[in-house]
Structure formats: structure tokens, C-alpha cells
Tab-separated table of C-alpha atoms and ligand atoms in Angstrom:
chain	number	residue	atom	x	y	z
U	243	MET	CA	32.130	-17.548	12.418
U	244	ALA	CA	31.510	-14.728	9.955
U	245	PRO	CA	33.966	-11.813	9.934
U	246	PRO	CA	32.762	-8.734	11.855
U	247	SER	CA	31.916	-6.805	8.671
U	248	MET	CA	29.511	-9.584	7.575
U	249	GLN	CA	27.895	-9.694	10.986
U	250	THR	CA	27.200	-5.959	10.779
U	251	ALA	CA	25.746	-6.336	7.285
U	252	ASN	CA	23.403	-9.065	8.514
U	253	VAL	CA	22.185	-7.016	11.438
U	254	THR	CA	21.568	-4.007	9.191
U	255	SER	CA	19.576	-5.931	6.600
U	256	SER	CA	17.424	-7.725	9.167
U	257	ALA	CA	16.505	-4.592	11.178
U	258	PRO	CA	16.280	-1.638	8.789
U	259	GLN	CA	16.579	1.902	10.107
U	260	PRO	CA	13.235	3.641	9.681
U	261	ILE	CA	13.192	7.158	8.268
U	262	VAL	CA	11.546	9.256	10.980
U	263	LEU	CA	9.641	12.340	9.808
U	264	GLU	CA	6.557	14.206	10.944
U	265	ALA	CA	3.558	12.880	8.992
U	266	ALA	CA	3.110	16.050	6.892
U	267	GLU	CA	6.786	16.063	5.927
U	268	ALA	CA	6.697	12.319	5.177
U	269	ALA	CA	3.746	12.905	2.832
U	270	ARG	CA	5.669	15.659	1.023
U	271	VAL	CA	8.805	13.510	0.697
U	272	VAL	CA	6.912	10.514	-0.718
U	273	ALA	CA	4.773	12.679	-3.032
U	274	ARG	CA	7.941	14.367	-4.324
U	275	GLU	CA	9.527	10.990	-5.026
U	276	ILE	CA	6.397	9.925	-6.921
U	277	ALA	CA	6.379	13.208	-8.861
U	278	GLU	CA	10.029	12.737	-9.840
U	279	LEU	CA	9.317	9.192	-11.004
U	280	VAL	CA	6.295	10.327	-13.034
U	281	ARG	CA	8.236	13.182	-14.671
U	282	ALA	CA	11.313	11.056	-15.399
U	283	LYS	CA	9.183	8.374	-17.038
U	284	ALA	CA	7.193	10.958	-19.028
U	285	ALA	CA	10.460	12.490	-20.304
U	286	ARG	CA	11.378	9.056	-21.681
U	287	GLY	CA	7.929	8.584	-23.213
U	288	GLU	CA	7.087	5.849	-20.678
U	289	ARG	CA	4.307	5.352	-18.165
U	290	ALA	CA	4.903	5.305	-14.426
U	291	VAL	CA	3.140	2.433	-12.674
U	292	LEU	CA	2.138	3.235	-9.113
U	293	GLY	CA	0.886	0.789	-6.508
U	294	LEU	CA	-1.582	2.542	-4.207
U	295	ALA	CA	-3.044	1.869	-0.783
U	296	THR	CA	-6.132	3.029	1.074
U	297	GLY	CA	-6.459	3.886	4.769
U	298	LYS	CA	-5.851	7.056	6.761
U	299	THR	CA	-2.088	6.789	6.402
U	300	PRO	CA	-1.554	7.577	2.692
U	301	VAL	CA	-4.138	10.396	2.565
U	302	GLY	CA	-1.488	13.085	3.060
U	303	VAL	CA	0.488	11.758	0.089
U	304	TYR	CA	-2.621	11.918	-2.112
U	305	HIS	CA	-3.444	15.460	-0.951
U	306	GLU	CA	0.103	16.514	-1.752
U	307	LEU	CA	-0.111	14.913	-5.216
U	308	VAL	CA	-3.349	16.822	-5.838
U	309	ARG	CA	-1.580	20.008	-4.781
U	310	LEU	CA	1.353	19.272	-7.109
U	311	ARG	CA	-1.160	18.797	-9.937
U	312	ARG	CA	-2.855	22.119	-9.146
U	313	ASP	CA	0.142	24.297	-8.275
U	314	GLU	CA	2.997	22.773	-10.238
U	315	GLY	CA	1.244	21.230	-13.229
U	316	LEU	CA	2.272	17.661	-12.403
U	317	SER	CA	0.464	15.528	-14.971
U	318	PHE	CA	-0.851	12.013	-14.379
U	319	ALA	CA	-1.595	11.540	-18.074
U	320	ASN	CA	1.199	8.978	-18.321
U	321	VAL	CA	0.422	7.213	-15.044
U	322	THR	CA	-1.111	3.785	-14.460
U	323	THR	CA	-2.191	2.827	-10.939
U	324	PHE	CA	-3.047	-0.441	-9.215
U	325	ASN	CA	-4.601	-0.522	-5.773
U	326	LEU	CA	-3.678	-3.264	-3.352
U	327	ASP	CA	-7.067	-4.542	-2.334
U	328	GLU	CA	-10.858	-4.276	-2.199
U	329	PHE	CA	-13.718	-5.610	-0.092
U	330	VAL	CA	-15.582	-8.677	-1.295
U	331	GLY	CA	-19.259	-7.975	-1.842
U	332	VAL	CA	-18.950	-4.190	-2.022
U	333	ASP	CA	-19.723	-2.763	-5.439
U	334	GLU	CA	-17.399	-0.084	-6.778
U	335	ARG	CA	-20.293	2.421	-6.818
U	336	ASP	CA	-20.776	1.892	-3.092
U	337	PRO	CA	-19.172	4.883	-1.292
U	338	ARG	CA	-17.534	2.448	1.163
U	339	SER	CA	-15.617	0.621	-1.568
U	340	PHE	CA	-11.898	1.288	-1.877
U	341	ARG	CA	-12.563	2.328	-5.507
U	342	ALA	CA	-14.962	5.073	-4.355
U	343	TRP	CA	-12.506	6.146	-1.653
U	344	MET	CA	-9.674	6.433	-4.193
U	345	ARG	CA	-11.898	8.482	-6.496
U	346	ARG	CA	-12.634	10.943	-3.690
U	347	GLU	CA	-9.040	11.234	-2.464
U	348	LEU	CA	-7.124	11.131	-5.758
U	349	PHE	CA	-8.514	9.697	-8.991
U	350	ASP	CA	-11.189	12.370	-9.636
U	351	LEU	CA	-8.903	15.207	-8.544
U	352	VAL	CA	-6.064	14.722	-11.032
U	353	ASP	CA	-5.776	14.103	-14.783
U	354	LEU	CA	-5.476	10.333	-14.423
U	355	ASP	CA	-7.216	8.305	-17.141
U	356	PRO	CA	-9.955	6.337	-15.281
U	357	ALA	CA	-9.249	3.379	-17.582
U	358	ARG	CA	-5.745	3.183	-16.125
U	359	ALA	CA	-6.761	3.545	-12.465
U	360	HIS	CA	-7.118	-0.080	-11.407
U	361	VAL	CA	-8.815	-1.374	-8.270
U	362	PRO	CA	-9.786	-5.053	-7.970
U	363	ARG	CA	-13.511	-5.753	-8.470
U	364	GLY	CA	-14.835	-7.375	-5.332
U	365	VAL	CA	-18.215	-8.504	-6.640
U	366	GLY	CA	-18.988	-12.004	-7.892
U	367	ASP	CA	-19.063	-15.640	-6.834
U	368	ALA	CA	-15.949	-17.587	-5.814
U	369	VAL	CA	-15.089	-18.547	-9.396
U	370	GLU	CA	-15.484	-14.970	-10.621
U	371	LEU	CA	-13.374	-13.601	-7.782
U	372	ASP	CA	-10.571	-16.084	-8.547
U	373	ALA	CA	-10.760	-15.029	-12.184
U	374	GLU	CA	-10.578	-11.391	-11.110
U	375	CYS	CA	-7.376	-12.118	-9.135
U	376	ALA	CA	-5.767	-13.783	-12.175
U	377	ARG	CA	-6.911	-10.981	-14.484
U	378	TYR	CA	-5.632	-8.280	-12.125
U	379	ARG	CA	-2.189	-9.862	-11.778
U	380	ALA	CA	-1.996	-10.274	-15.550
U	381	SER	CA	-2.809	-6.556	-15.998
U	382	ILE	CA	0.080	-5.642	-13.698
U	383	ALA	CA	2.425	-7.962	-15.598
U	384	ALA	CA	1.240	-6.554	-18.934
U	385	VAL	CA	2.464	-3.064	-18.023
U	386	GLY	CA	5.818	-4.373	-16.790
U	387	GLY	CA	5.149	-4.462	-13.053
U	388	ILE	CA	4.874	-1.766	-10.403
U	389	ASP	CA	7.551	0.923	-10.147
U	390	LEU	CA	6.677	2.198	-6.694
U	391	GLN	CA	4.299	0.599	-4.200
U	392	LEU	CA	2.838	2.562	-1.290
U	393	VAL	CA	1.786	0.463	1.681
U	394	GLY	CA	0.486	0.978	5.173
U	395	ILE	CA	0.520	-1.471	8.039
U	396	GLY	CA	-2.396	-2.830	10.031
U	397	ARG	CA	-2.246	-3.003	13.829
U	398	ASN	CA	-1.773	-6.765	13.470
U	399	GLY	CA	1.080	-6.361	10.965
U	400	HIS	CA	-0.988	-6.934	7.860
U	401	VAL	CA	0.022	-5.453	4.527
U	402	ALA	CA	-2.919	-4.737	2.209
U	403	PHE	CA	-5.259	-7.544	3.373
U	404	ASN	CA	-2.457	-10.058	3.925
U	405	GLU	CA	-3.420	-11.011	7.439
U	406	PRO	CA	-1.172	-12.900	9.873
U	407	GLY	CA	-0.580	-16.366	8.426
U	408	SER	CA	0.061	-15.021	4.895
U	409	SER	CA	3.144	-16.621	3.406
U	410	ARG	CA	6.103	-15.015	1.642
U	411	ASP	CA	5.000	-16.538	-1.673
U	412	SER	CA	1.282	-15.682	-1.381
U	413	ARG	CA	-0.309	-14.321	-4.539
U	414	MET	CA	-3.450	-12.317	-5.163
U	415	ARG	CA	-6.434	-14.090	-3.654
U	416	VAL	CA	-9.602	-13.860	-1.583
U	417	VAL	CA	-8.871	-13.721	2.144
U	418	GLU	CA	-10.881	-13.702	5.347
U	419	LEU	CA	-10.453	-10.454	7.256
U	420	SER	CA	-9.248	-10.765	10.842
U	421	GLY	CA	-11.115	-9.493	13.893
U	422	VAL	CA	-8.583	-6.665	14.422
U	423	THR	CA	-8.867	-5.506	10.813
U	424	ARG	CA	-12.668	-5.620	10.862
U	425	ALA	CA	-12.777	-3.722	14.178
U	426	ASP	CA	-10.548	-0.998	12.693
U	427	LEU	CA	-12.931	-0.710	9.729
U	428	ALA	CA	-16.140	-0.748	11.801
U	429	ASN	CA	-16.666	3.039	11.890
U	430	GLY	CA	-16.676	3.332	8.111
U	431	PHE	CA	-19.313	0.620	7.841
U	432	GLY	CA	-21.543	1.797	10.703
U	433	GLY	CA	-20.768	-1.162	12.978
U	434	LEU	CA	-18.624	-4.266	13.162
U	435	GLU	CA	-21.384	-6.606	11.967
U	436	ARG	CA	-21.595	-4.670	8.675
U	437	VAL	CA	-17.883	-4.923	7.849
U	438	PRO	CA	-17.324	-7.413	5.016
U	439	ALA	CA	-15.905	-10.760	6.104
U	440	HIS	CA	-13.599	-11.084	3.078
U	441	GLY	CA	-11.321	-9.039	0.901
U	442	LEU	CA	-9.415	-9.419	-2.332
U	443	THR	CA	-5.735	-8.627	-1.963
U	444	LEU	CA	-2.468	-8.684	-3.816
U	445	GLY	CA	-0.279	-11.274	-2.097
U	446	ILE	CA	3.011	-10.735	-0.321
U	447	ALA	CA	4.926	-12.016	-3.362
U	448	ASP	CA	3.003	-9.560	-5.572
U	449	VAL	CA	3.882	-6.651	-3.260
U	450	LEU	CA	7.535	-7.711	-3.102
U	451	ALA	CA	7.664	-7.761	-6.912
U	452	ALA	CA	7.379	-3.946	-6.974
U	453	ARG	CA	10.684	-2.252	-7.790
U	454	ALA	CA	10.379	0.106	-4.805
U	455	ILE	CA	8.215	-0.064	-1.696
U	456	ARG	CA	7.442	2.826	0.644
U	457	LEU	CA	5.782	1.766	3.878
U	458	LEU	CA	4.201	4.556	5.903
U	459	ALA	CA	3.091	4.336	9.526
U	460	PHE	CA	1.914	7.216	11.667
U	461	GLY	CA	0.674	7.656	15.207
U	462	GLU	CA	0.999	6.008	18.559
U	463	LYS	CA	-1.510	3.321	17.569
U	464	LYS	CA	1.165	1.876	15.275
U	465	HIS	CA	4.241	2.052	17.528
U	466	ALA	CA	4.074	-1.482	18.923
U	467	ILE	CA	3.529	-3.111	15.532
U	468	VAL	CA	6.219	-0.983	13.847
U	469	ALA	CA	8.771	-2.091	16.465
U	470	ARG	CA	7.823	-5.766	16.022
U	471	ALA	CA	7.777	-5.473	12.218
U	472	LEU	CA	11.248	-3.922	12.176
U	473	GLU	CA	12.914	-6.022	14.841
U	474	GLY	CA	11.018	-9.282	15.270
U	475	PRO	CA	11.592	-12.512	13.382
U	476	ILE	CA	10.656	-12.445	9.692
U	477	GLY	CA	7.679	-14.725	9.048
U	478	PRO	CA	3.980	-15.125	8.271
U	479	GLU	CA	2.878	-14.293	11.842
U	480	LEU	CA	3.680	-10.686	10.965
U	481	PRO	CA	3.441	-10.272	7.184
U	482	ALA	CA	5.002	-6.767	7.121
U	483	THR	CA	8.322	-8.328	8.213
U	484	PHE	CA	8.684	-9.770	4.697
U	485	LEU	CA	9.222	-6.232	3.387
U	486	ARG	CA	12.624	-6.346	5.112
U	487	GLU	CA	13.683	-8.798	2.395
U	488	HIS	CA	13.107	-6.222	-0.350
U	489	ARG	CA	16.138	-4.393	-1.723
U	490	ASP	CA	14.438	-1.002	-2.023
U	491	ALA	CA	11.871	-0.831	0.775
U	492	ARG	CA	11.848	2.276	2.960
U	493	TRP	CA	10.012	2.465	6.246
U	494	ILE	CA	8.844	6.038	6.780
U	495	VAL	CA	7.332	6.596	10.197
U	496	ASP	CA	6.483	9.578	12.357
U	497	PRO	CA	8.035	10.068	15.815
U	498	ALA	CA	4.980	8.559	17.565
U	499	ALA	CA	5.055	5.406	15.438
U	500	ALA	CA	8.825	5.123	15.911
U	501	SER	CA	8.729	5.538	19.668
U	502	GLN	CA	9.084	1.840	20.553
U	503	SER	CA	11.744	1.052	17.952
U	504	ARG	CA	15.387	1.002	18.984
K	699	LIG	C1	-6.606	-1.514	5.760
K	699	LIG	C2	-5.952	-1.615	4.379
K	699	LIG	C3	-4.449	-1.561	4.460
K	699	LIG	C4	-4.014	-0.421	5.361
K	699	LIG	C5	-4.500	-0.673	6.771
K	699	LIG	C6	-4.111	0.442	7.745
K	699	LIG	O1	-6.983	-2.730	6.283
K	699	LIG	N1	-6.362	-2.791	3.651
K	699	LIG	O2	-3.921	-1.420	3.145
K	699	LIG	O3	-2.615	-0.301	5.342
K	699	LIG	O4	-5.896	-0.814	6.783
K	699	LIG	O5	-4.981	1.525	7.632
K	699	LIG	P1	-4.725	2.960	8.233
K	699	LIG	O6	-3.768	3.629	7.313
K	699	LIG	O7	-6.060	3.636	8.223
K	699	LIG	O8	-4.166	2.773	9.596
């Protein structure tokens, strides 16, 4: 039997303590961390590489970054960004694309070079989409990987579009969106039947390759999945559990999302 100190260490690493903050404060804390990273890299003449997510959850972080740009002169001139995912069959000029969403919430509001703001292209046949996945991963590798990855969590425990069933070693690929995910996206598309059936997503292994991961979850709608993701068995049934295996992943949740966790 392992000595008591080892047992404690195991328990701690398998069920991380979430950081509980009101959503507005969480957004400020994460935006400040990003700003510090960007400034530290700029001071060394390097580029910060940010992994970005869409959804309601990270909006506050983006608004705070826009404010830091406006009020405190934070510059994104040395920043490269990579978004996690995109819909298949939705052109980037379509307002419902994740690219268009990112432009509205962040890209067009700061001094980020559009050529360094990457979102996967979701248009093309199967061969072209596979090529896009390979090209996108190669672009991330070419800049030395992602320094800090923002992620949200779907009600079914998905990360990006890694739906339940996604393995620990999954790489960027085309996936079929689950019923829960499509239902949650139905409003934005004017009805469930109009929500794309597929998405392009970085895989779990790609997300875990980031040097730091900040998972955000807010609101009562997320409390059951946050509790299961933090405390349940690690495995493909709930892809967010794999983030517990990362050495610098922080789970930042508001009191409502934390309410079912121990
Ligand atoms: C989408 C995105 C995910 C996001 C999730 C939760 O499906 N692909 O990256 O984390 O929804 O979205 P929200 O933050 O709106 O709850």
C-alpha cells in the first residue's frame, strides 16, 4: 500500500480544486494572465501564442482584453492566435462561422494582425478538410506550440468539438456533432435542423499539448457536468476529464457552476 503522503497526492491530482470566482472577476483574472504573458513575451522579442475558444463563456475575457487594449495600451502586435474549432460547411464570411464571431468579439477590436489570427477553414470536401487539419496542426507546430489555451466545456463534457467518445490521443479531425451540442447551437442557426452536422476540431492530444490550459465554466447549466468532469473517472465518455492529466490546467468556475462539486 502506498504511504499516506502518496495517497493524498493521488487524490489531489485526480480531483483538482476548481478556482471559484464570479464570472466577471474570472474574466479579469484570465485576461490579466494573458496580458502578462503577452507583455513578457514582447519584452523578450517573442510572440505569444494563444489558443482561443468560442461560446458564451469566454466572451468576458475577450471584452476585458479589448478594454486593456483601449485603456492600458496592451498591444496584440506580437500575438498569434489559433481557435479550437469551426463548423463544416460554413464559410468564414458567414456571420454564423466561428471566424466571424471571433472578428466581432476580439479580432477586429484589437491590433492583432489578421494573418496571425487562425481559425480552421471548414469549407471543402473530405480530402480538403483532412488537408486543412494537417495544415492547421503544422501551423501551430511551426510557431512552437500554444502558450495558453482557453477552453469551455459543453453540457455533455465536450472540449472544443471533442464529443463523448473522443480519445486521449485524438488529433485534429472532422467530427460529427452530438445532439446535445447541436441543440445548444440551435438558436444561433435559427433552428436545430439548420445546425451543421459536422465540425473541425483540434483533438484532445492537441489541446493537451498547450503549455497552460484555462478552462472556464459559468452558470447553473454547467454545474452537473463540472462536478462529473472534476470528480468522475477520466476517460473518453467525458473528454474534459483528460484535462486533469495536464500539469498546468486550471479550472475556473463561478459559484453556480461549482455548486455540485465537493
Ligand atoms: C461549443 C464550442 C465549445 C464551447 C461550448 C460551450 O460547442 N465548440 O468550444 O466550449 O460550445 O459553449 P458556451 O460557452 O456557450 O456554453
